[in-house]
Amino acid sequence: MIPRNYLLIFTPALSIVCLVVVFFRSPGFGGRPATQMEINLHRKTQTGLDNPSGALKFKATRNKSCPQAALCGSTNKTVEMHLELMPLNTLKFLLHGMVSSAEFNCTTLKNFGKLGEGIYPVCMNSSSIIPKPKNCLVYSFGISHDWSFDEDFAKYGCEVHSFDPSIGKPDHIHPPNISFHNLGLMGFDFTLGNGWKYMKLSSIRRMLGHQNRVIDVLKVDTEGAEWSFLRSVVVDDVDELLTVKQMIVELHTPTGGSRAMTSYDYAEVIQYLLELRRLGFLVYLNLQNNNCCANFTPLFPPGLAEKCCHETSYVNSRYLVAK
């Protein structure tokens, strides 16, 4: 996690077509960039971009995923795009706009966690998305040694489940009644040679018996592994996000610190975010700085304050639809 001395950025919202993603790039693991061994392991399980050829092709096919027609593009035809052929700086500005443009005006924010590395504002704008004490569920991925976000939500009255395989703690109950799980979030289920266990969201919900429960707040701060998670929930397990009201994701450079992003890399992650929006997730807050550039290569256009990661907060618009 990174310090929260952020500059709030609001840029004009983008007009976006809606797509389904079919590719993936290896993420970071357990608070650090992935090792070559881990990347190789991942490539045996997911489609990589080692030998890209031809245009990126997507099909928008899931009408049931669109909560409001005005938010979604056509779902009746195949859409082909050549994003990877766009100029690199164009893609950089496009990605920057997608994660920093507020699409939903949240007028009431409540901070959970302590100032510094642990604070996350949560939208309390509408009764339909406000977590109800004694009847709310929070998943928190990425703890490090700061439990303040999780503790505040437990005190608020939510059932809280915290996850992090990198801090060397077994499963236990952390005061005040937080269920800690010694595993991490990924786009597939596997265990590293050092014993760190990773599971996709659908597997975790099934393990905890939460398949039919609504997650009020899903927080993901996993130092690069968020891209594997995002791929899984916009391509393979799309229904998993339909019952998530709010999602806070810290987005890092997908290539870690190993190399600069290419046009093909940008095209790929832009498509993930396009599909996330088609599912109805709207940005309501974006906070950022460039402190994480010590471990991640620059991600955004030159001359801007934010460089390598964004903490982007989303609300699921299906819960904003008038009944």
PDB file of C-alpha atoms in Angstrom:
ATOM      1  CA  MET A   1       0.000   0.000   0.000  1.00  0.00           C
ATOM      2  CA  ILE A   2       1.083   3.599  -0.561  1.00  0.00           C
ATOM      3  CA  PRO A   3       0.760   6.815   1.496  1.00  0.00           C
ATOM      4  CA  ARG A   4      -2.507   8.669   0.986  1.00  0.00           C
ATOM      5  CA  ASN A   5      -1.072  12.154   0.319  1.00  0.00           C
ATOM      6  CA  TYR A   6      -3.077  12.217  -2.861  1.00  0.00           C
ATOM      7  CA  LEU A   7      -4.191  14.771  -5.365  1.00  0.00           C
ATOM      8  CA  LEU A   8      -7.816  14.337  -6.350  1.00  0.00           C
ATOM      9  CA  ILE A   9      -8.224  14.476 -10.096  1.00  0.00           C
ATOM     10  CA  PHE A  10     -11.446  14.995 -12.000  1.00  0.00           C
ATOM     11  CA  THR A  11     -11.205  14.987 -15.785  1.00  0.00           C
ATOM     12  CA  PRO A  12     -14.008  14.968 -18.356  1.00  0.00           C
ATOM     13  CA  ALA A  13     -15.763  11.609 -18.560  1.00  0.00           C
ATOM     14  CA  LEU A  14     -15.085   9.522 -21.626  1.00  0.00           C
ATOM     15  CA  SER A  15     -17.554   8.063 -24.071  1.00  0.00           C
ATOM     16  CA  ILE A  16     -16.784   4.377 -24.040  1.00  0.00           C
ATOM     17  CA  VAL A  17     -17.915   1.410 -26.073  1.00  0.00           C
ATOM     18  CA  CYS A  18     -18.500  -1.843 -24.220  1.00  0.00           C
ATOM     19  CA  LEU A  19     -16.294  -4.874 -24.829  1.00  0.00           C
ATOM     20  CA  VAL A  20     -15.364  -8.317 -23.504  1.00  0.00           C
ATOM     21  CA  VAL A  21     -11.695  -8.970 -22.802  1.00  0.00           C
ATOM     22  CA  VAL A  22      -9.880 -12.082 -23.988  1.00  0.00           C
ATOM     23  CA  PHE A  23      -6.255 -11.532 -22.970  1.00  0.00           C
ATOM     24  CA  PHE A  24      -4.165 -11.232 -19.781  1.00  0.00           C
ATOM     25  CA  ARG A  25      -0.725 -10.138 -18.584  1.00  0.00           C
ATOM     26  CA  SER A  26       0.964 -11.596 -15.506  1.00  0.00           C
ATOM     27  CA  PRO A  27       0.565  -9.605 -12.261  1.00  0.00           C
ATOM     28  CA  GLY A  28       2.619  -9.004  -9.154  1.00  0.00           C
ATOM     29  CA  PHE A  29       2.483 -11.394  -6.227  1.00  0.00           C
ATOM     30  CA  GLY A  30       2.209 -10.859  -2.486  1.00  0.00           C
ATOM     31  CA  GLY A  31       3.213  -7.194  -2.349  1.00  0.00           C
ATOM     32  CA  ARG A  32       5.991  -7.406  -4.956  1.00  0.00           C
ATOM     33  CA  PRO A  33       6.396  -7.914  -8.705  1.00  0.00           C
ATOM     34  CA  ALA A  34       6.124 -11.479  -9.953  1.00  0.00           C
ATOM     35  CA  THR A  35       9.268 -13.571 -10.329  1.00  0.00           C
ATOM     36  CA  GLN A  36      10.013 -15.267 -13.648  1.00  0.00           C
ATOM     37  CA  MET A  37       9.043 -18.622 -12.113  1.00  0.00           C
ATOM     38  CA  GLU A  38       5.658 -17.226 -11.107  1.00  0.00           C
ATOM     39  CA  ILE A  39       5.139 -15.673 -14.525  1.00  0.00           C
ATOM     40  CA  ASN A  40       5.897 -19.009 -16.184  1.00  0.00           C
ATOM     41  CA  LEU A  41       3.485 -20.758 -13.821  1.00  0.00           C
ATOM     42  CA  HIS A  42       0.795 -18.273 -14.694  1.00  0.00           C
ATOM     43  CA  ARG A  43       1.314 -18.688 -18.436  1.00  0.00           C
ATOM     44  CA  LYS A  44       0.540 -22.380 -18.113  1.00  0.00           C
ATOM     45  CA  THR A  45      -2.856 -21.440 -16.709  1.00  0.00           C
ATOM     46  CA  GLN A  46      -3.922 -18.271 -18.499  1.00  0.00           C
ATOM     47  CA  THR A  47      -3.489 -16.807 -21.973  1.00  0.00           C
ATOM     48  CA  GLY A  48      -0.473 -14.497 -22.121  1.00  0.00           C
ATOM     49  CA  LEU A  49       0.632 -11.899 -24.620  1.00  0.00           C
ATOM     50  CA  ASP A  50       4.035 -13.317 -25.458  1.00  0.00           C
ATOM     51  CA  ASN A  51       3.281 -13.747 -29.146  1.00  0.00           C
ATOM     52  CA  PRO A  52       0.504 -11.297 -30.030  1.00  0.00           C
ATOM     53  CA  SER A  53      -0.693 -11.303 -33.592  1.00  0.00           C
ATOM     54  CA  GLY A  54      -3.472  -9.544 -35.444  1.00  0.00           C
ATOM     55  CA  ALA A  55      -6.155  -7.301 -33.998  1.00  0.00           C
ATOM     56  CA  LEU A  56      -7.628  -7.596 -30.540  1.00  0.00           C
ATOM     57  CA  LYS A  57     -11.176  -8.889 -31.022  1.00  0.00           C
ATOM     58  CA  PHE A  58     -14.026  -8.768 -28.527  1.00  0.00           C
ATOM     59  CA  LYS A  59     -17.656  -9.756 -28.460  1.00  0.00           C
ATOM     60  CA  ALA A  60     -20.249  -7.955 -26.357  1.00  0.00           C
ATOM     61  CA  THR A  61     -22.738 -10.724 -25.665  1.00  0.00           C
ATOM     62  CA  ARG A  62     -24.064 -10.544 -22.105  1.00  0.00           C
ATOM     63  CA  ASN A  63     -27.244  -8.445 -22.080  1.00  0.00           C
ATOM     64  CA  LYS A  64     -28.028  -9.548 -18.515  1.00  0.00           C
ATOM     65  CA  SER A  65     -24.893  -7.767 -17.275  1.00  0.00           C
ATOM     66  CA  CYS A  66     -26.140  -4.333 -18.314  1.00  0.00           C
ATOM     67  CA  PRO A  67     -28.050  -2.648 -15.462  1.00  0.00           C
ATOM     68  CA  GLN A  68     -28.924   0.528 -17.370  1.00  0.00           C
ATOM     69  CA  ALA A  69     -29.133   0.711 -21.148  1.00  0.00           C
ATOM     70  CA  ALA A  70     -27.760   4.249 -21.169  1.00  0.00           C
ATOM     71  CA  LEU A  71     -24.525   3.021 -19.617  1.00  0.00           C
ATOM     72  CA  CYS A  72     -23.901   0.178 -22.011  1.00  0.00           C
ATOM     73  CA  GLY A  73     -22.978  -0.203 -25.648  1.00  0.00           C
ATOM     74  CA  SER A  74     -24.462  -2.493 -28.233  1.00  0.00           C
ATOM     75  CA  THR A  75     -24.699  -6.130 -27.205  1.00  0.00           C
ATOM     76  CA  ASN A  76     -26.005  -7.354 -30.537  1.00  0.00           C
ATOM     77  CA  LYS A  77     -22.921  -7.275 -32.719  1.00  0.00           C
ATOM     78  CA  THR A  78     -19.250  -8.131 -32.670  1.00  0.00           C
ATOM     79  CA  VAL A  79     -16.979  -5.161 -32.046  1.00  0.00           C
ATOM     80  CA  GLU A  80     -13.440  -5.239 -33.426  1.00  0.00           C
ATOM     81  CA  MET A  81     -10.900  -2.661 -32.307  1.00  0.00           C
ATOM     82  CA  HIS A  82      -7.250  -2.025 -33.001  1.00  0.00           C
ATOM     83  CA  LEU A  83      -6.389  -0.187 -29.806  1.00  0.00           C
ATOM     84  CA  GLU A  84      -2.856  -1.554 -29.923  1.00  0.00           C
ATOM     85  CA  LEU A  85      -2.317   0.353 -33.179  1.00  0.00           C
ATOM     86  CA  MET A  86      -3.043   3.714 -31.567  1.00  0.00           C
ATOM     87  CA  PRO A  87      -0.103   5.997 -30.655  1.00  0.00           C
ATOM     88  CA  LEU A  88       1.369   5.119 -27.279  1.00  0.00           C
ATOM     89  CA  ASN A  89       0.680   8.530 -25.727  1.00  0.00           C
ATOM     90  CA  THR A  90      -2.923   8.390 -26.923  1.00  0.00           C
ATOM     91  CA  LEU A  91      -3.383   5.137 -25.034  1.00  0.00           C
ATOM     92  CA  LYS A  92      -1.703   6.596 -21.959  1.00  0.00           C
ATOM     93  CA  PHE A  93      -4.106   9.529 -21.894  1.00  0.00           C
ATOM     94  CA  LEU A  94      -7.056   7.226 -22.541  1.00  0.00           C
ATOM     95  CA  LEU A  95      -6.154   4.991 -19.604  1.00  0.00           C
ATOM     96  CA  HIS A  96      -5.511   7.996 -17.383  1.00  0.00           C
ATOM     97  CA  GLY A  97      -8.923   9.424 -18.210  1.00  0.00           C
ATOM     98  CA  MET A  98     -10.700   6.133 -17.593  1.00  0.00           C
ATOM     99  CA  VAL A  99      -9.399   5.732 -14.059  1.00  0.00           C
ATOM    100  CA  SER A 100      -9.430   9.382 -13.001  1.00  0.00           C
ATOM    101  CA  SER A 101     -12.779  10.573 -14.424  1.00  0.00           C
ATOM    102  CA  ALA A 102     -15.613  10.647 -11.884  1.00  0.00           C
ATOM    103  CA  GLU A 103     -18.685   9.077 -13.513  1.00  0.00           C
ATOM    104  CA  PHE A 104     -20.869   9.111 -10.395  1.00  0.00           C
ATOM    105  CA  ASN A 105     -21.134  12.103  -8.089  1.00  0.00           C
ATOM    106  CA  CYS A 106     -20.770  10.747  -4.580  1.00  0.00           C
ATOM    107  CA  THR A 107     -21.542  13.696  -2.325  1.00  0.00           C
ATOM    108  CA  THR A 108     -21.065  11.850   0.969  1.00  0.00           C
ATOM    109  CA  LEU A 109     -17.835   9.999   1.747  1.00  0.00           C
ATOM    110  CA  LYS A 110     -16.885   8.278   4.985  1.00  0.00           C
ATOM    111  CA  ASN A 111     -13.271   7.445   5.759  1.00  0.00           C
ATOM    112  CA  PHE A 112     -12.464   3.970   7.035  1.00  0.00           C
ATOM    113  CA  GLY A 113      -8.919   3.407   8.322  1.00  0.00           C
ATOM    114  CA  LYS A 114      -6.276   5.686   9.741  1.00  0.00           C
ATOM    115  CA  LEU A 115      -4.514   8.533   7.990  1.00  0.00           C
ATOM    116  CA  GLY A 116      -1.416   7.402   6.131  1.00  0.00           C
ATOM    117  CA  GLU A 117      -1.449   4.061   4.371  1.00  0.00           C
ATOM    118  CA  GLY A 118      -4.694   2.626   5.734  1.00  0.00           C
ATOM    119  CA  ILE A 119      -7.449   5.105   4.888  1.00  0.00           C
ATOM    120  CA  TYR A 120     -10.061   4.422   2.209  1.00  0.00           C
ATOM    121  CA  PRO A 121     -13.082   6.703   1.603  1.00  0.00           C
ATOM    122  CA  VAL A 122     -16.347   4.796   1.030  1.00  0.00           C
ATOM    123  CA  CYS A 123     -19.405   6.230  -0.713  1.00  0.00           C
ATOM    124  CA  MET A 124     -22.371   6.787   1.620  1.00  0.00           C
ATOM    125  CA  ASN A 125     -24.413   8.700  -0.959  1.00  0.00           C
ATOM    126  CA  SER A 126     -27.502   6.518  -1.242  1.00  0.00           C
ATOM    127  CA  SER A 127     -29.383   4.250   1.148  1.00  0.00           C
ATOM    128  CA  SER A 128     -29.107   1.434  -1.401  1.00  0.00           C
ATOM    129  CA  ILE A 129     -25.299   1.376  -1.247  1.00  0.00           C
ATOM    130  CA  ILE A 130     -24.673   2.417   2.374  1.00  0.00           C
ATOM    131  CA  PRO A 131     -23.491  -0.650   4.332  1.00  0.00           C
ATOM    132  CA  LYS A 132     -26.126  -1.548   6.930  1.00  0.00           C
ATOM    133  CA  PRO A 133     -24.613  -2.252  10.380  1.00  0.00           C
ATOM    134  CA  LYS A 134     -25.167  -5.866  11.477  1.00  0.00           C
ATOM    135  CA  ASN A 135     -26.110  -6.744   7.903  1.00  0.00           C
ATOM    136  CA  CYS A 136     -23.073  -5.930   5.749  1.00  0.00           C
ATOM    137  CA  LEU A 137     -20.146  -7.879   4.334  1.00  0.00           C
ATOM    138  CA  VAL A 138     -16.653  -6.536   3.600  1.00  0.00           C
ATOM    139  CA  TYR A 139     -13.755  -8.287   1.853  1.00  0.00           C
ATOM    140  CA  SER A 140     -10.321  -6.703   2.292  1.00  0.00           C
ATOM    141  CA  PHE A 141      -7.443  -8.017   0.163  1.00  0.00           C
ATOM    142  CA  GLY A 142      -3.983  -6.743   1.057  1.00  0.00           C
ATOM    143  CA  ILE A 143      -3.318  -5.983   4.720  1.00  0.00           C
ATOM    144  CA  SER A 144       0.430  -5.689   5.136  1.00  0.00           C
ATOM    145  CA  HIS A 145       0.564  -4.585   8.782  1.00  0.00           C
ATOM    146  CA  ASP A 146      -2.211  -1.986   8.722  1.00  0.00           C
ATOM    147  CA  TRP A 147      -5.525  -3.356   9.947  1.00  0.00           C
ATOM    148  CA  SER A 148      -7.203   0.034  10.470  1.00  0.00           C
ATOM    149  CA  PHE A 149      -9.588  -0.170   7.481  1.00  0.00           C
ATOM    150  CA  ASP A 150     -10.732  -3.624   8.507  1.00  0.00           C
ATOM    151  CA  GLU A 151     -10.989  -2.690  12.189  1.00  0.00           C
ATOM    152  CA  ASP A 152     -13.103   0.376  11.448  1.00  0.00           C
ATOM    153  CA  PHE A 153     -15.548  -1.663   9.405  1.00  0.00           C
ATOM    154  CA  ALA A 154     -15.745  -4.325  12.129  1.00  0.00           C
ATOM    155  CA  LYS A 155     -16.517  -1.590  14.677  1.00  0.00           C
ATOM    156  CA  TYR A 156     -19.075  -0.151  12.264  1.00  0.00           C
ATOM    157  CA  GLY A 157     -20.910  -3.471  12.464  1.00  0.00           C
ATOM    158  CA  CYS A 158     -19.956  -5.363   9.313  1.00  0.00           C
ATOM    159  CA  GLU A 159     -18.780  -8.929   8.903  1.00  0.00           C
ATOM    160  CA  VAL A 160     -15.177  -8.463   7.765  1.00  0.00           C
ATOM    161  CA  HIS A 161     -12.907 -10.960   6.024  1.00  0.00           C
ATOM    162  CA  SER A 162      -9.261  -9.984   5.544  1.00  0.00           C
ATOM    163  CA  PHE A 163      -6.788 -11.701   3.225  1.00  0.00           C
ATOM    164  CA  ASP A 164      -2.996 -11.579   2.815  1.00  0.00           C
ATOM    165  CA  PRO A 165      -0.581 -14.503   2.305  1.00  0.00           C
ATOM    166  CA  SER A 166       2.529 -12.341   2.581  1.00  0.00           C
ATOM    167  CA  ILE A 167       2.455 -11.333   6.269  1.00  0.00           C
ATOM    168  CA  GLY A 168       3.260 -14.753   7.718  1.00  0.00           C
ATOM    169  CA  LYS A 169       0.130 -15.201   9.840  1.00  0.00           C
ATOM    170  CA  PRO A 170      -2.143 -18.259   9.976  1.00  0.00           C
ATOM    171  CA  ASP A 171      -5.916 -18.069   9.764  1.00  0.00           C
ATOM    172  CA  HIS A 172      -7.213 -16.450  12.940  1.00  0.00           C
ATOM    173  CA  ILE A 173      -9.689 -13.991  14.410  1.00  0.00           C
ATOM    174  CA  HIS A 174      -8.193 -10.519  14.614  1.00  0.00           C
ATOM    175  CA  PRO A 175      -9.809  -8.170  17.153  1.00  0.00           C
ATOM    176  CA  PRO A 176     -12.536  -7.019  17.030  1.00  0.00           C
ATOM    177  CA  ASN A 177     -13.911 -10.133  15.338  1.00  0.00           C
ATOM    178  CA  ILE A 178     -12.209  -9.909  11.927  1.00  0.00           C
ATOM    179  CA  SER A 179     -11.764 -13.225  10.103  1.00  0.00           C
ATOM    180  CA  PHE A 180      -8.242 -13.331   8.688  1.00  0.00           C
ATOM    181  CA  HIS A 181      -7.439 -15.786   5.887  1.00  0.00           C
ATOM    182  CA  ASN A 182      -3.859 -16.667   4.973  1.00  0.00           C
ATOM    183  CA  LEU A 183      -4.406 -16.480   1.213  1.00  0.00           C
ATOM    184  CA  GLY A 184      -4.407 -13.961  -1.601  1.00  0.00           C
ATOM    185  CA  LEU A 185      -6.642 -12.929  -4.492  1.00  0.00           C
ATOM    186  CA  MET A 186      -5.796 -13.974  -8.031  1.00  0.00           C
ATOM    187  CA  GLY A 187      -7.579 -14.864 -11.251  1.00  0.00           C
ATOM    188  CA  PHE A 188      -7.110 -18.594 -10.669  1.00  0.00           C
ATOM    189  CA  ASP A 189      -6.402 -21.030  -7.803  1.00  0.00           C
ATOM    190  CA  PHE A 190      -2.822 -22.099  -7.100  1.00  0.00           C
ATOM    191  CA  THR A 191      -0.138 -22.326  -4.413  1.00  0.00           C
ATOM    192  CA  LEU A 192       3.432 -21.021  -4.715  1.00  0.00           C
ATOM    193  CA  GLY A 193       6.405 -23.126  -3.744  1.00  0.00           C
ATOM    194  CA  ASN A 194       6.818 -21.045  -0.583  1.00  0.00           C
ATOM    195  CA  GLY A 195       3.317 -22.059   0.518  1.00  0.00           C
ATOM    196  CA  TRP A 196       1.500 -18.840  -0.364  1.00  0.00           C
ATOM    197  CA  LYS A 197      -1.997 -19.754  -1.490  1.00  0.00           C
ATOM    198  CA  TYR A 198      -4.050 -17.797  -4.017  1.00  0.00           C
ATOM    199  CA  MET A 199      -7.680 -18.186  -5.034  1.00  0.00           C
ATOM    200  CA  LYS A 200     -10.056 -16.457  -7.425  1.00  0.00           C
ATOM    201  CA  LEU A 201     -13.010 -14.566  -5.994  1.00  0.00           C
ATOM    202  CA  SER A 202     -15.580 -17.206  -6.908  1.00  0.00           C
ATOM    203  CA  SER A 203     -13.553 -19.896  -5.113  1.00  0.00           C
ATOM    204  CA  ILE A 204     -13.210 -17.738  -2.005  1.00  0.00           C
ATOM    205  CA  ARG A 205     -16.922 -17.006  -1.882  1.00  0.00           C
ATOM    206  CA  ARG A 206     -17.679 -20.684  -2.307  1.00  0.00           C
ATOM    207  CA  MET A 207     -15.209 -21.591   0.462  1.00  0.00           C
ATOM    208  CA  LEU A 208     -16.871 -19.133   2.853  1.00  0.00           C
ATOM    209  CA  GLY A 209     -20.417 -20.011   1.818  1.00  0.00           C
ATOM    210  CA  HIS A 210     -21.008 -16.517   0.429  1.00  0.00           C
ATOM    211  CA  GLN A 211     -22.141 -17.437  -3.090  1.00  0.00           C
ATOM    212  CA  ASN A 212     -25.556 -15.850  -2.563  1.00  0.00           C
ATOM    213  CA  ARG A 213     -24.515 -12.923  -0.395  1.00  0.00           C
ATOM    214  CA  VAL A 214     -23.947  -9.326  -1.416  1.00  0.00           C
ATOM    215  CA  ILE A 215     -20.479  -7.897  -0.753  1.00  0.00           C
ATOM    216  CA  ASP A 216     -20.976  -4.309   0.368  1.00  0.00           C
ATOM    217  CA  VAL A 217     -17.332  -3.260  -0.038  1.00  0.00           C
ATOM    218  CA  LEU A 218     -14.568  -5.138  -1.854  1.00  0.00           C
ATOM    219  CA  LYS A 219     -11.120  -3.600  -1.288  1.00  0.00           C
ATOM    220  CA  VAL A 220      -8.202  -4.837  -3.428  1.00  0.00           C
ATOM    221  CA  ASP A 221      -4.669  -3.570  -2.720  1.00  0.00           C
ATOM    222  CA  THR A 222      -2.492  -6.408  -3.968  1.00  0.00           C
ATOM    223  CA  GLU A 223       0.507  -4.721  -5.618  1.00  0.00           C
ATOM    224  CA  GLY A 224      -0.158  -5.819  -9.188  1.00  0.00           C
ATOM    225  CA  ALA A 225      -2.227  -8.977  -8.715  1.00  0.00           C
ATOM    226  CA  GLU A 226      -5.361  -6.874  -9.269  1.00  0.00           C
ATOM    227  CA  TRP A 227      -5.062  -7.372 -13.028  1.00  0.00           C
ATOM    228  CA  SER A 228      -5.331 -11.145 -12.741  1.00  0.00           C
ATOM    229  CA  PHE A 229      -8.388 -10.661 -10.527  1.00  0.00           C
ATOM    230  CA  LEU A 230      -9.951  -8.158 -12.937  1.00  0.00           C
ATOM    231  CA  ARG A 231      -9.432 -10.446 -15.900  1.00  0.00           C
ATOM    232  CA  SER A 232     -11.195 -13.291 -14.114  1.00  0.00           C
ATOM    233  CA  VAL A 233     -14.258 -11.227 -13.158  1.00  0.00           C
ATOM    234  CA  VAL A 234     -14.745  -9.559 -16.545  1.00  0.00           C
ATOM    235  CA  VAL A 235     -14.047 -12.632 -18.674  1.00  0.00           C
ATOM    236  CA  ASP A 236     -14.460 -15.926 -16.823  1.00  0.00           C
ATOM    237  CA  ASP A 237     -16.582 -15.280 -13.710  1.00  0.00           C
ATOM    238  CA  VAL A 238     -18.564 -12.232 -14.789  1.00  0.00           C
ATOM    239  CA  ASP A 239     -21.451 -12.933 -12.389  1.00  0.00           C
ATOM    240  CA  GLU A 240     -19.146 -12.537  -9.370  1.00  0.00           C
ATOM    241  CA  LEU A 241     -19.255  -8.738  -9.565  1.00  0.00           C
ATOM    242  CA  LEU A 242     -22.999  -8.480  -9.987  1.00  0.00           C
ATOM    243  CA  THR A 243     -23.416  -8.787  -6.209  1.00  0.00           C
ATOM    244  CA  VAL A 244     -20.638  -6.358  -5.242  1.00  0.00           C
ATOM    245  CA  LYS A 245     -21.947  -2.891  -4.343  1.00  0.00           C
ATOM    246  CA  GLN A 246     -18.666  -0.976  -4.098  1.00  0.00           C
ATOM    247  CA  MET A 247     -15.131  -1.853  -5.135  1.00  0.00           C
ATOM    248  CA  ILE A 248     -11.913  -0.033  -4.254  1.00  0.00           C
ATOM    249  CA  VAL A 249      -8.958  -1.150  -6.378  1.00  0.00           C
ATOM    250  CA  GLU A 250      -5.394   0.107  -6.307  1.00  0.00           C
ATOM    251  CA  LEU A 251      -4.213  -0.150  -9.914  1.00  0.00           C
ATOM    252  CA  HIS A 252      -0.479  -0.628 -10.531  1.00  0.00           C
ATOM    253  CA  THR A 253       1.597  -0.935 -13.672  1.00  0.00           C
ATOM    254  CA  PRO A 254       0.760  -4.453 -14.935  1.00  0.00           C
ATOM    255  CA  THR A 255       4.325  -5.130 -16.088  1.00  0.00           C
ATOM    256  CA  GLY A 256       5.689  -4.347 -12.613  1.00  0.00           C
ATOM    257  CA  GLY A 257       9.164  -2.872 -12.657  1.00  0.00           C
ATOM    258  CA  SER A 258      10.536  -5.192 -15.308  1.00  0.00           C
ATOM    259  CA  ARG A 259       9.924  -3.059 -18.406  1.00  0.00           C
ATOM    260  CA  ALA A 260       7.958  -0.152 -19.818  1.00  0.00           C
ATOM    261  CA  MET A 261       4.389  -0.643 -21.016  1.00  0.00           C
ATOM    262  CA  THR A 262       3.842  -1.209 -24.733  1.00  0.00           C
ATOM    263  CA  SER A 263       0.842  -0.203 -26.828  1.00  0.00           C
ATOM    264  CA  TYR A 264      -0.366  -3.783 -26.673  1.00  0.00           C
ATOM    265  CA  ASP A 265      -0.166  -3.738 -22.865  1.00  0.00           C
ATOM    266  CA  TYR A 266      -2.189  -0.530 -22.697  1.00  0.00           C
ATOM    267  CA  ALA A 267      -4.769  -1.895 -25.127  1.00  0.00           C
ATOM    268  CA  GLU A 268      -5.225  -4.935 -22.932  1.00  0.00           C
ATOM    269  CA  VAL A 269      -5.806  -3.163 -19.609  1.00  0.00           C
ATOM    270  CA  ILE A 270      -8.013  -0.529 -21.235  1.00  0.00           C
ATOM    271  CA  GLN A 271     -10.241  -3.340 -22.435  1.00  0.00           C
ATOM    272  CA  TYR A 272     -10.515  -4.754 -18.904  1.00  0.00           C
ATOM    273  CA  LEU A 273     -11.727  -1.372 -17.669  1.00  0.00           C
ATOM    274  CA  LEU A 274     -14.116  -0.952 -20.596  1.00  0.00           C
ATOM    275  CA  GLU A 275     -15.725  -4.258 -19.728  1.00  0.00           C
ATOM    276  CA  LEU A 276     -15.865  -3.309 -16.032  1.00  0.00           C
ATOM    277  CA  ARG A 277     -17.825  -0.215 -17.002  1.00  0.00           C
ATOM    278  CA  ARG A 278     -20.129  -2.233 -19.240  1.00  0.00           C
ATOM    279  CA  LEU A 279     -20.971  -4.317 -16.198  1.00  0.00           C
ATOM    280  CA  GLY A 280     -22.190  -1.118 -14.582  1.00  0.00           C
ATOM    281  CA  PHE A 281     -19.228  -0.073 -12.405  1.00  0.00           C
ATOM    282  CA  LEU A 282     -18.769   3.701 -12.316  1.00  0.00           C
ATOM    283  CA  VAL A 283     -15.796   5.598 -10.904  1.00  0.00           C
ATOM    284  CA  TYR A 284     -16.763   7.853  -8.005  1.00  0.00           C
ATOM    285  CA  LEU A 285     -13.325   8.680  -6.611  1.00  0.00           C
ATOM    286  CA  ASN A 286      -9.714   8.537  -7.700  1.00  0.00           C
ATOM    287  CA  LEU A 287      -6.685   9.181  -5.481  1.00  0.00           C
ATOM    288  CA  GLN A 288      -3.074   8.855  -6.532  1.00  0.00           C
ATOM    289  CA  ASN A 289       0.580   9.745  -6.198  1.00  0.00           C
ATOM    290  CA  ASN A 290       3.821   8.408  -7.632  1.00  0.00           C
ATOM    291  CA  ASN A 291       5.445   6.925  -4.508  1.00  0.00           C
ATOM    292  CA  CYS A 292       4.979   3.380  -5.799  1.00  0.00           C
ATOM    293  CA  CYS A 293       7.257   4.124  -8.751  1.00  0.00           C
ATOM    294  CA  ALA A 294      10.107   2.729  -6.667  1.00  0.00           C
ATOM    295  CA  ASN A 295       8.778  -0.717  -7.607  1.00  0.00           C
ATOM    296  CA  PHE A 296       6.668  -0.058 -10.712  1.00  0.00           C
ATOM    297  CA  THR A 297       7.527   1.558 -14.028  1.00  0.00           C
ATOM    298  CA  PRO A 298       5.621   4.733 -15.032  1.00  0.00           C
ATOM    299  CA  LEU A 299       2.106   4.109 -16.288  1.00  0.00           C
ATOM    300  CA  PHE A 300       0.614   7.468 -17.261  1.00  0.00           C
ATOM    301  CA  PRO A 301       1.486  10.338 -19.605  1.00  0.00           C
ATOM    302  CA  PRO A 302       4.583  12.442 -18.847  1.00  0.00           C
ATOM    303  CA  GLY A 303       4.015  15.689 -16.999  1.00  0.00           C
ATOM    304  CA  LEU A 304       1.241  14.387 -14.742  1.00  0.00           C
ATOM    305  CA  ALA A 305       1.690  13.953 -10.988  1.00  0.00           C
ATOM    306  CA  GLU A 306       0.434  10.366 -10.908  1.00  0.00           C
ATOM    307  CA  LYS A 307       2.773   7.849 -12.502  1.00  0.00           C
ATOM    308  CA  CYS A 308       2.497   4.225 -11.456  1.00  0.00           C
ATOM    309  CA  CYS A 309      -0.712   3.550  -9.553  1.00  0.00           C
ATOM    310  CA  HIS A 310      -4.207   4.820  -8.913  1.00  0.00           C
ATOM    311  CA  GLU A 311      -6.577   4.023  -6.062  1.00  0.00           C
ATOM    312  CA  THR A 312      -9.863   3.967  -7.939  1.00  0.00           C
ATOM    313  CA  SER A 313     -13.243   3.544  -6.249  1.00  0.00           C
ATOM    314  CA  TYR A 314     -16.272   2.176  -8.092  1.00  0.00           C
ATOM    315  CA  VAL A 315     -19.968   1.940  -7.357  1.00  0.00           C
ATOM    316  CA  ASN A 316     -22.114  -0.764  -8.956  1.00  0.00           C
ATOM    317  CA  SER A 317     -24.829   1.200 -10.786  1.00  0.00           C
ATOM    318  CA  ARG A 318     -27.320  -1.668 -10.620  1.00  0.00           C
ATOM    319  CA  TYR A 319     -27.767  -0.744  -6.943  1.00  0.00           C
ATOM    320  CA  LEU A 320     -28.503   2.854  -7.935  1.00  0.00           C
ATOM    321  CA  VAL A 321     -31.358   1.944 -10.255  1.00  0.00           C
ATOM    322  CA  ALA A 322     -34.720   3.120  -8.918  1.00  0.00           C
ATOM    323  CA  LYS A 323     -36.947   0.193  -7.993  1.00  0.00           C
TER     324      LYS A 323
END
